[in-house]
Backbone as a ProteinNet text record, in pm:
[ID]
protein_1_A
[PRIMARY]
XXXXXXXXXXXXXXXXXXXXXXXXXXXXXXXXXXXXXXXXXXXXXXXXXXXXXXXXXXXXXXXXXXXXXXXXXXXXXXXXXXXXXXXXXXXXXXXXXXXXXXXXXXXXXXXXXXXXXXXXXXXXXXXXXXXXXXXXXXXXXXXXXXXXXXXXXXXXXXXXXXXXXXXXXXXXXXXXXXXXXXXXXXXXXXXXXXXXXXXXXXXXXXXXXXXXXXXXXXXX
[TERTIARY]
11972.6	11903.2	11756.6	11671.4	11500	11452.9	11410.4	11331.5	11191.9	11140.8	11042.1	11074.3	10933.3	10965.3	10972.7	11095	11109	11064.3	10937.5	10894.4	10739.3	10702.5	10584.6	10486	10374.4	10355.4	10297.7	10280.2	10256.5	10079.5	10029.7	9908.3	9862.5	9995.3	9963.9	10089.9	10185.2	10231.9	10190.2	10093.3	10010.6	9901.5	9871.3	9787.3	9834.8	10003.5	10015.9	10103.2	10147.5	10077.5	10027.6	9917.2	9762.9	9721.9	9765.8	9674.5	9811.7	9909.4	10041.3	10123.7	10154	10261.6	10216	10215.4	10202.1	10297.5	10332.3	10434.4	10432.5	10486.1	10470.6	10499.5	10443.1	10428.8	10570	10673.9	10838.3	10859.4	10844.2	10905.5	10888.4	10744.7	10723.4	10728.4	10790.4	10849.2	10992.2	11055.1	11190.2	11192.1	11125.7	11143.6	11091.3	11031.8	10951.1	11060.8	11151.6	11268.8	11374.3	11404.3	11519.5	11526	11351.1	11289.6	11335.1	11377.2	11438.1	11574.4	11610.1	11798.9	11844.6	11980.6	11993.6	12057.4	12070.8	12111.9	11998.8	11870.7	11771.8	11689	11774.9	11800.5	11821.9	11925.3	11995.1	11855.1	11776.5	11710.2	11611.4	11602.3	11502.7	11364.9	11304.9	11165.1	11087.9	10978.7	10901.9	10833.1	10824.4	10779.8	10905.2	11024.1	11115.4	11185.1	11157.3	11168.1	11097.1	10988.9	10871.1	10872.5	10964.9	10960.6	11091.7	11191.2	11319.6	11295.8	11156.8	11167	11060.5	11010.8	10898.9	11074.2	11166.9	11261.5	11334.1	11338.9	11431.3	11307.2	11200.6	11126.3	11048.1	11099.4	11107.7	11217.1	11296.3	11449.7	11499.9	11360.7	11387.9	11559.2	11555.4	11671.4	11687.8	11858.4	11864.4	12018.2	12073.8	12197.6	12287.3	12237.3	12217.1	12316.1	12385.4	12461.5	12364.3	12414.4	12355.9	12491.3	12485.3	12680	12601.7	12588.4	12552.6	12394.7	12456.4	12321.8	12245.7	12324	12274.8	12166.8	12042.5	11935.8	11924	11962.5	11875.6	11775.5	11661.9	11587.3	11597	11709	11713.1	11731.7	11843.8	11812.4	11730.4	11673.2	11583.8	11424.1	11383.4	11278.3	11322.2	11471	11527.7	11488.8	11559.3	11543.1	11436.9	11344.2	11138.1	11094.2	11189.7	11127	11191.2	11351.2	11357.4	11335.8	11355	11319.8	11384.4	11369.4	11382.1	11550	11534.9	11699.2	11829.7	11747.6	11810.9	11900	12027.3	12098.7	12155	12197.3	12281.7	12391.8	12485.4	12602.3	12596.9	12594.2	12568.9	12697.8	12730.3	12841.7	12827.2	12880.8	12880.3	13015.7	13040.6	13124.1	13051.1	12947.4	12884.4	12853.5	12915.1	12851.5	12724.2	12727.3	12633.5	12468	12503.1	12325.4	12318.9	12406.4	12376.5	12350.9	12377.1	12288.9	12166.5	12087.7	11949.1	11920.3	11992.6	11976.7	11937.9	12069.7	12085.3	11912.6	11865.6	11762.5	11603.6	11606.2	11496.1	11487.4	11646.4	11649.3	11614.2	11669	11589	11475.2	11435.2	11265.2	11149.7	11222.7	11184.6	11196.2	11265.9	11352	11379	11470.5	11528.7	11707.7	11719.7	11886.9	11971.1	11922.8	11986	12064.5	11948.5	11933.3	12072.5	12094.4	12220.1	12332.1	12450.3	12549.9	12611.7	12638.4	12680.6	12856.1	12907.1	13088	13070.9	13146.4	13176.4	13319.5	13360.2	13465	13408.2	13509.9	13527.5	13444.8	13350.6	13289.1	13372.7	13456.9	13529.1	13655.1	13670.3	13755.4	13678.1	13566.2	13466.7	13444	13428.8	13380.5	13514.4	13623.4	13772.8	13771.9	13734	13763.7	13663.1	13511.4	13429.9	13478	13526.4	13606.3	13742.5	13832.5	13939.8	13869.8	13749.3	13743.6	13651.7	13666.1	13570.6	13423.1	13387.7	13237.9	13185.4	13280.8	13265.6	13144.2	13026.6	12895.1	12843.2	12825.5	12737.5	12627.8	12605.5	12496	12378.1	12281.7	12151.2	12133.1	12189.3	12094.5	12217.1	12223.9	12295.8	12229.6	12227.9	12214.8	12294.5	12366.1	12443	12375.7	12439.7	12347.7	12462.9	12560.7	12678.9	12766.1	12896.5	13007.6	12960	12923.7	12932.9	13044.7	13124.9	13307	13333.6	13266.6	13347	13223.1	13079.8	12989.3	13070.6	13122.1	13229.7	13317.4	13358.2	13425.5	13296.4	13216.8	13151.9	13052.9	13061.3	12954.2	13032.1	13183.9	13295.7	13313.7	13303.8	13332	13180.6	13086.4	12938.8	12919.9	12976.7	12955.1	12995.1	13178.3	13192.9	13138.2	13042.7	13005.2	12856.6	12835.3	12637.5	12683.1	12568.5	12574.4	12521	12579.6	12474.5	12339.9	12270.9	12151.3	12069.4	12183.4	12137.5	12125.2	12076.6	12064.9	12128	12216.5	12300	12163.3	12123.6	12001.3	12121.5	12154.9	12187.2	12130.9	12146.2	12041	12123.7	12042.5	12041.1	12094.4	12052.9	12151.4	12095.8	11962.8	11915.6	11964.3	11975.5	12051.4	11953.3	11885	11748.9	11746	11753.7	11808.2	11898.3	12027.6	12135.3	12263.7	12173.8	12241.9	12219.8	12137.1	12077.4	12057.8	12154.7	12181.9	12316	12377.8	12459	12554.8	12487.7	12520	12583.8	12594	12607.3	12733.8	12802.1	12957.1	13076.2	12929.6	13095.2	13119.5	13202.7	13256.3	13176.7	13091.8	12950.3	12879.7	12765.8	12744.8	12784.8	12939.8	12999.7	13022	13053.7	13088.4	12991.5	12906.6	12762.6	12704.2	12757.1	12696.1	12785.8	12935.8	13010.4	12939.1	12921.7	12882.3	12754.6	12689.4	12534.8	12603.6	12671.2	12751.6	12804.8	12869.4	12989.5	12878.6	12738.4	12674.9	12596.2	12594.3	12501.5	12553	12699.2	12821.5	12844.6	12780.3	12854.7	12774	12835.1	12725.4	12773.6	12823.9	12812.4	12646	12604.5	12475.1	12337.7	12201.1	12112.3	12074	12007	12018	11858.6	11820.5	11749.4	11737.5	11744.8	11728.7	11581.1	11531.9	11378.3	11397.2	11299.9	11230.2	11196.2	11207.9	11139.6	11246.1	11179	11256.1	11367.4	11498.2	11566.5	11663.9	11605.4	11663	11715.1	11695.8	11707.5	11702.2	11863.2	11931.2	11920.9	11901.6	11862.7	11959	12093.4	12187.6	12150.5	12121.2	12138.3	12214.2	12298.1	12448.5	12372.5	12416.5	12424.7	12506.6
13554.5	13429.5	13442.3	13329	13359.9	13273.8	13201.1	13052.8	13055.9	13209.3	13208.5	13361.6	13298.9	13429.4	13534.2	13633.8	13759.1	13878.3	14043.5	14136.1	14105.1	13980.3	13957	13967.9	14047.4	14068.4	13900.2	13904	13724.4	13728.5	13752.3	13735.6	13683.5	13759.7	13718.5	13571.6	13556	13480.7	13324	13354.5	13240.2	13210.5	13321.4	13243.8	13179	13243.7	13173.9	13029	12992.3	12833.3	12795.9	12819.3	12759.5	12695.1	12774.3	12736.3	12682.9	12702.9	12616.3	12538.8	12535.5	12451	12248.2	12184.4	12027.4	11974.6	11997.8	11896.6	11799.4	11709	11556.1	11572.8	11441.8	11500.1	11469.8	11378	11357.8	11484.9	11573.1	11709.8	11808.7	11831.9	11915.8	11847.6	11688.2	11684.2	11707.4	11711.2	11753.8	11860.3	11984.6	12131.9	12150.6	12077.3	12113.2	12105.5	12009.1	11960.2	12037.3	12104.1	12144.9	12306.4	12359.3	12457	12475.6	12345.8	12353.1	12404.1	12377.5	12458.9	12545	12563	12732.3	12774.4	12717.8	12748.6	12691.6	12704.9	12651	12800.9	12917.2	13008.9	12977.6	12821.3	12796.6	12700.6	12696.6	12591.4	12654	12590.6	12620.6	12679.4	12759	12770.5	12634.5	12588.8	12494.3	12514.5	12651.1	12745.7	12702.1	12729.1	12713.8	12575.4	12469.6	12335.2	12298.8	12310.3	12238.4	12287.1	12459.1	12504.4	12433.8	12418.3	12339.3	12191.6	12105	11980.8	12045.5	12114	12112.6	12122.5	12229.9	12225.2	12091.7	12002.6	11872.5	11803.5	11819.2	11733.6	11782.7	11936.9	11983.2	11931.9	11949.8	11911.5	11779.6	11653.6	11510.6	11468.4	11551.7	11557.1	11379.4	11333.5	11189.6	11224.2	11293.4	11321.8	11416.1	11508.4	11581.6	11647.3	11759.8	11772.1	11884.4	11868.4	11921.8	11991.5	12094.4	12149	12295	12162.6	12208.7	12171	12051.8	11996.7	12065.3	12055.2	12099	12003.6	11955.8	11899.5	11762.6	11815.4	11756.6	11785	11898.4	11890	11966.9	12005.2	12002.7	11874.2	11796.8	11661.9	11608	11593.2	11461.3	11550.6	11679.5	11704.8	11714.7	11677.3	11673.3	11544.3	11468.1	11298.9	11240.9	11289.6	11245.3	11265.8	11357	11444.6	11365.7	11265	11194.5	11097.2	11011.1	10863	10801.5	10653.6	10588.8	10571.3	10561.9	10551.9	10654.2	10771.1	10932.4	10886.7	11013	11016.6	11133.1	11158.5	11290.9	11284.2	11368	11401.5	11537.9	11459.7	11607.6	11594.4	11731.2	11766.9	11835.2	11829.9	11874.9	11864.2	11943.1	11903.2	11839.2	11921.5	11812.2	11705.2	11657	11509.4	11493	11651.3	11657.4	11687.4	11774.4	11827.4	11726.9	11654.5	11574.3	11405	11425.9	11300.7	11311.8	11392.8	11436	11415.8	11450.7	11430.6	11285.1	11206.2	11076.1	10990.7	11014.6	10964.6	11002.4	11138.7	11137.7	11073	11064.2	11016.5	10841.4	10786.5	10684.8	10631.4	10705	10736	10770.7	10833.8	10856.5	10719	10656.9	10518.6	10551.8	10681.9	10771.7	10749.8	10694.2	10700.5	10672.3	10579.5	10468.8	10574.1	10692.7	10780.8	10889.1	10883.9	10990.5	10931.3	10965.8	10982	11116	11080.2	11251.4	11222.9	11256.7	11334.3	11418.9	11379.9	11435.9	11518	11629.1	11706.8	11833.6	11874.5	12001.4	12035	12083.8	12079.9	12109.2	12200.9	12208.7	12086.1	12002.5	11888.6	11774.6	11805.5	11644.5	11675.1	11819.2	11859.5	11844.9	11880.5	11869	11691.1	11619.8	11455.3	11444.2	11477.8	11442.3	11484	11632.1	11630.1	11535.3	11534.3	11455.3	11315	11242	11137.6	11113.8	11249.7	11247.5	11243.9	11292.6	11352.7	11467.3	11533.4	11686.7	11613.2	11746.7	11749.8	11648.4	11594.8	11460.5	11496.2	11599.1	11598.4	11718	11687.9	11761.6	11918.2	11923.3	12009.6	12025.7	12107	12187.3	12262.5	12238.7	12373.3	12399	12497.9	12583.7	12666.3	12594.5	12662.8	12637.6	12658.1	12649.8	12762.5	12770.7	12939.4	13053.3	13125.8	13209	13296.5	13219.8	13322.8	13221.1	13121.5	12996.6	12987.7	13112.6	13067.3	13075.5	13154.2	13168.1	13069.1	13000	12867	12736.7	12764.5	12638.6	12622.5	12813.7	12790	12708.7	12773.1	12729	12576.4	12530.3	12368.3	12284.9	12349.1	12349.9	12332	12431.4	12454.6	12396.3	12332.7	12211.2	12096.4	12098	11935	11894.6	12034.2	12081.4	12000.9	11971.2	11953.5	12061.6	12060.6	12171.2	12192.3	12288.6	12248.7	12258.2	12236.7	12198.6	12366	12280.6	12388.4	12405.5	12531.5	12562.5	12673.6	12603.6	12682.7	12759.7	12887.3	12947.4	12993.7	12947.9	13054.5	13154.9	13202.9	13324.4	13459.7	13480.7	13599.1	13718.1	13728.5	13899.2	13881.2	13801.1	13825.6	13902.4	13818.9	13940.5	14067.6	14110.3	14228.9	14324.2	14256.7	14347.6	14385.6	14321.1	14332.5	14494.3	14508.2	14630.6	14743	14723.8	14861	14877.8	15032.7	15056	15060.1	15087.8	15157	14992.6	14864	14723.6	14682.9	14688.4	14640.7	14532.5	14440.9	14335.6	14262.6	14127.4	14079.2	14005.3	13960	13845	13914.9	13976.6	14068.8	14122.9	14185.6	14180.8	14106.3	13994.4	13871.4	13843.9	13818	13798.1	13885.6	14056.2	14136.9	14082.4	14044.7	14059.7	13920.3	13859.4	13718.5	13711.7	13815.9	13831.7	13895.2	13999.4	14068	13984.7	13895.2	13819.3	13694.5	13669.7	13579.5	13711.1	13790.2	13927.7	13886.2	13904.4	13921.4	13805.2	13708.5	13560.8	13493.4	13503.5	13487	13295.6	13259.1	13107.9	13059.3	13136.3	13087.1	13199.8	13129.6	13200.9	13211.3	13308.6	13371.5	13439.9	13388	13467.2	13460.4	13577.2	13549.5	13573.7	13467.9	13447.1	13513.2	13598.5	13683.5	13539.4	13439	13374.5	13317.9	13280.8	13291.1	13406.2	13365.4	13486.5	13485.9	13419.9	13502.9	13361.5	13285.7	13195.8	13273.8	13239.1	13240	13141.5	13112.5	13015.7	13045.8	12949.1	12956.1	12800.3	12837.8	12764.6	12746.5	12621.1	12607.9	12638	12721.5	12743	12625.2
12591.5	12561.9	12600.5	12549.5	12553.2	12571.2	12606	12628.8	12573.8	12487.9	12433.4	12345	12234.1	12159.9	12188	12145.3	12260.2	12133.3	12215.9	12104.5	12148.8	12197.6	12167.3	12341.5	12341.1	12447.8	12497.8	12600.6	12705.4	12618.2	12666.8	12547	12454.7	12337.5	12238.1	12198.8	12289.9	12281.3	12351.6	12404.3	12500.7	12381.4	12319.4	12170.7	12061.8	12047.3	11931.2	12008.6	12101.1	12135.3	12130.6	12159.3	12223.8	12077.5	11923.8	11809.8	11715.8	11786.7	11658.6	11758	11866.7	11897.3	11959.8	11883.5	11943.2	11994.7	12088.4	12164.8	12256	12171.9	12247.4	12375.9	12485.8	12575.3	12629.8	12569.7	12596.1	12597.3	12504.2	12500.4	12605.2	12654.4	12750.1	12854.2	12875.6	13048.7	13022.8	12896.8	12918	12950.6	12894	12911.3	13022.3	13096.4	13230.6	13331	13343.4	13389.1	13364.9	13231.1	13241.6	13304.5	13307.7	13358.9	13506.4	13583.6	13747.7	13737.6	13625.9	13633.4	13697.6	13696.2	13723.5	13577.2	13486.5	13353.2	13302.6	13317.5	13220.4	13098.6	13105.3	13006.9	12892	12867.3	12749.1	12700.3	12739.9	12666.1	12562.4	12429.3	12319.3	12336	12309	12331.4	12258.9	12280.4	12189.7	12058	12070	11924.4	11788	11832.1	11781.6	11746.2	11882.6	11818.8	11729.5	11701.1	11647.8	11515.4	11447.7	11324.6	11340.9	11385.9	11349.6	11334.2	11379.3	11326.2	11168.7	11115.8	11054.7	10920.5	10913.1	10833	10793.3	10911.4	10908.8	10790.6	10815.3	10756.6	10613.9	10583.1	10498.3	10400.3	10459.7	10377.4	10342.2	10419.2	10420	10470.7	10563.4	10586.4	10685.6	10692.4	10713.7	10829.9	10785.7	10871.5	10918.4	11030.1	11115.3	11188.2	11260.6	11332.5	11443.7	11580.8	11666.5	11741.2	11762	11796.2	11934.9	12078.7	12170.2	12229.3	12283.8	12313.6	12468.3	12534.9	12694.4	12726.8	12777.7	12822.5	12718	12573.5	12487.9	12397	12448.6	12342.4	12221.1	12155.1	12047.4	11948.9	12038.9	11964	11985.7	12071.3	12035.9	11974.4	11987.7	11833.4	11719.7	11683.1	11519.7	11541.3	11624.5	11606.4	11621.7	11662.5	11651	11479.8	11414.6	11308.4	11181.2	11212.6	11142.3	11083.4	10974.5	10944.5	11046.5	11019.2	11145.1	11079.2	10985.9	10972.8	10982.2	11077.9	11031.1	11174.6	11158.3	11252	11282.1	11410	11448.1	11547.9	11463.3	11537.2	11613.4	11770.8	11884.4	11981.5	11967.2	12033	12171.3	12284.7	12376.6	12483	12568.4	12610.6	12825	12837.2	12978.2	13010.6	13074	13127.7	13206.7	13304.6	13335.1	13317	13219.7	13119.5	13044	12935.5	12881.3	12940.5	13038.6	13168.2	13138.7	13137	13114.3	12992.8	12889.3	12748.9	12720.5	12745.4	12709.1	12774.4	12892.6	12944.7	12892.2	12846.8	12787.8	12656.5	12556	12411.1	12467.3	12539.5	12612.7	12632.3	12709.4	12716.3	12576.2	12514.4	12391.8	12254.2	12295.6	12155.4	12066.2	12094.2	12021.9	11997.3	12091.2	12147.6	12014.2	11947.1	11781.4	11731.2	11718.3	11627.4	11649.3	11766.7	11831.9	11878.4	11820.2	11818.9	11924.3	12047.7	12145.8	12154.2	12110.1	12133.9	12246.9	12363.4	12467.5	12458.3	12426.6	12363.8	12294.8	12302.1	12217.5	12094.4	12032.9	11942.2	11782.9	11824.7	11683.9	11677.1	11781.5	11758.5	11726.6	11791.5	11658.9	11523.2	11499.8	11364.1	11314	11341.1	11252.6	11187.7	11289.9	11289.7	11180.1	11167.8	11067	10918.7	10956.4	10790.7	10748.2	10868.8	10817.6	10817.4	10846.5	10843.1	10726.6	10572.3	10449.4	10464.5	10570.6	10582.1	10568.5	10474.7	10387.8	10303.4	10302.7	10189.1	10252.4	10337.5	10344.5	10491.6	10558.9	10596.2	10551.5	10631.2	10536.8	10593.4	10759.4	10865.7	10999.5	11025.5	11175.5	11214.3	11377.9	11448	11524.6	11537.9	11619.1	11760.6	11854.3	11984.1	12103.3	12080.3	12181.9	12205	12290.1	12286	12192.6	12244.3	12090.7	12035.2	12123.5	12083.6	11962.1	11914.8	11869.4	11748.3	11729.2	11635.8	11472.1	11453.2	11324.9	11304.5	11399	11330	11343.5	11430.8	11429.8	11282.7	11269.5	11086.5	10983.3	10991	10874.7	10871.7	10955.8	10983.2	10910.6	10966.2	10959	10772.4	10711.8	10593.5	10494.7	10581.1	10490.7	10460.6	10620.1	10609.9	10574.1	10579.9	10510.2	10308.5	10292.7	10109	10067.5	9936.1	9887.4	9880.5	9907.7	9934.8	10093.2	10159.1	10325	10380.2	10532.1	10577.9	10725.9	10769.2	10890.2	10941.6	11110.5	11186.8	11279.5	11326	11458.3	11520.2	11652.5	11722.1	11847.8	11874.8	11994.4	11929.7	11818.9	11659.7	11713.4	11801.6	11821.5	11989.5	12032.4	12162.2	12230.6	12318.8	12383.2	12271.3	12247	12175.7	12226.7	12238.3	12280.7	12187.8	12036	11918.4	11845.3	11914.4	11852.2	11885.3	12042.2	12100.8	12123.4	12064.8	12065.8	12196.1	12312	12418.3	12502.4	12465.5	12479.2	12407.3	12482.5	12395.7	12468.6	12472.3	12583.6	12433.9	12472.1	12415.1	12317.5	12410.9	12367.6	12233.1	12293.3	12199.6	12093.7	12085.2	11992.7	11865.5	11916.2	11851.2	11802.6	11798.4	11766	11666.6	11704.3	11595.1	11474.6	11498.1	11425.4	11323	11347.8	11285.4	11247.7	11262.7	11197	11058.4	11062.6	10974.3	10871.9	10890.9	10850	10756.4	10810.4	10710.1	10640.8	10663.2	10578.9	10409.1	10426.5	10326.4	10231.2	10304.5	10269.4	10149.1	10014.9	9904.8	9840.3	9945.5	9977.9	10042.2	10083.1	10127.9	10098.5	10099	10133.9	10259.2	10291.5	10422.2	10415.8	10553.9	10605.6	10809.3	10866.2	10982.7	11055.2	11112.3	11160.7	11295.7	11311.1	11475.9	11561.1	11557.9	11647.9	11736.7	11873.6	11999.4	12036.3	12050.9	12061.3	11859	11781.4	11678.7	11619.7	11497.6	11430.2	11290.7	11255.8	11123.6	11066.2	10922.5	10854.9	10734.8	10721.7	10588.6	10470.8	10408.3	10326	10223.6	10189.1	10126.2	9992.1	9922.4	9767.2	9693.9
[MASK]
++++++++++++++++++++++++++++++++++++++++++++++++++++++++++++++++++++++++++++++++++++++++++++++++++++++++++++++++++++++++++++++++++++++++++++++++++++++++++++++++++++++++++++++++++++++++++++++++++++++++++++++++++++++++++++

């Protein structure tokens, strides 16, 4: 995992902030905060939020899934980036990181906008399809287990429209995708599922270098 773009020396990565990233200032006291963690590894770089709200608002996107919230700020820069009438379904299973979540979407007058399922992520996504919310949202990101990223795409894909778009992240894995001599489970799984959307001519595909590695599927 990366909390910033990883490849790029501190330098030149302190420039390309300095001249592209705007973040409200809700955003950088969340990340400043979730920066005290001892799991504050899992959190988004801001490089990467800010091209993941620039897509939501590319795509005029209105209804959202977030599958692994931790802190929050992935939802709440999709939910700054939506209309006021946009919404998202975020899955998590902490009470505790998402304590933090819920207070900054708060702080923000964001909260309307989010919908958080405390459970299992592939048991809210099962309920949204059996409850006929197949094709009906615009945008996912995937940022939770990664033993579980292959079902969370498949679930993902039913409920994407055509057209939409499924974000994953952490796909270059610091880069431990790309060395042979690295063979736990994690890793694995991960190569295996970079693989597995390579193949998949249900979607377009491209995977972005930025932060630790953002895949971009789009439903054909």
């Amino acid at each position: 995992m990366a909390k910033q773009t990883i490849g790029l020396e501190q330098n030149l990565y302190d420039y390309l902030l300095s001249v592209s990233v705007r973040e409200p200032e809700i955003l950088t006291q969340l990340r400043q905060e979730t920066a005290q963690l001892p799991m504050s590894i899992m959190q988004i770089s801001p490089e990467q939020g800010q091209f993941m709200a620039l897509l939501v608002k590319l795509l005029g996107a209105k209804k959202t899934l977030d599958i692994g919230v931790f802190t929050g700020y992935s939802s709440l820069v999709v939910a700054l980036a939506l209309p006021a009438d946009g919404k998202i379904i975020a899955c998590d299973v902490s009470e505790e990181y998402t304590s933090i979540a819920r207070r900054y979407w708060e702080k923000a007058a964001i909260a309307d906008k989010i919908n958080l399922h405390i459970a299992p992520a592939l048991e809210t996504l099962d309920n949204l399809l059996a409850a006929g919310e197949a094709e009906s949202f615009d945008f996912a990101f995937i940022d939770a287990d990664k033993g579980n990223y292959e079902n969370y795409y498949e679930r993902s894909l039913q409920l994407i429209r055509p057209g939409g778009l499924i974000a994953v992240d952490n796909v270059l894995w610091s880069g431990k995708v790309a060395d042979p001599e690295i063979q736990d489970n994690q890793t694995k799984k991960i190569r295996a599922f970079n693989q597995k959307l390579y193949q998949d001519s249900r979607i377009t595909l491209s995977l972005v270098p930025i932060a630790d590695g953002l895949t971009l599927a789009r439903k054909n």
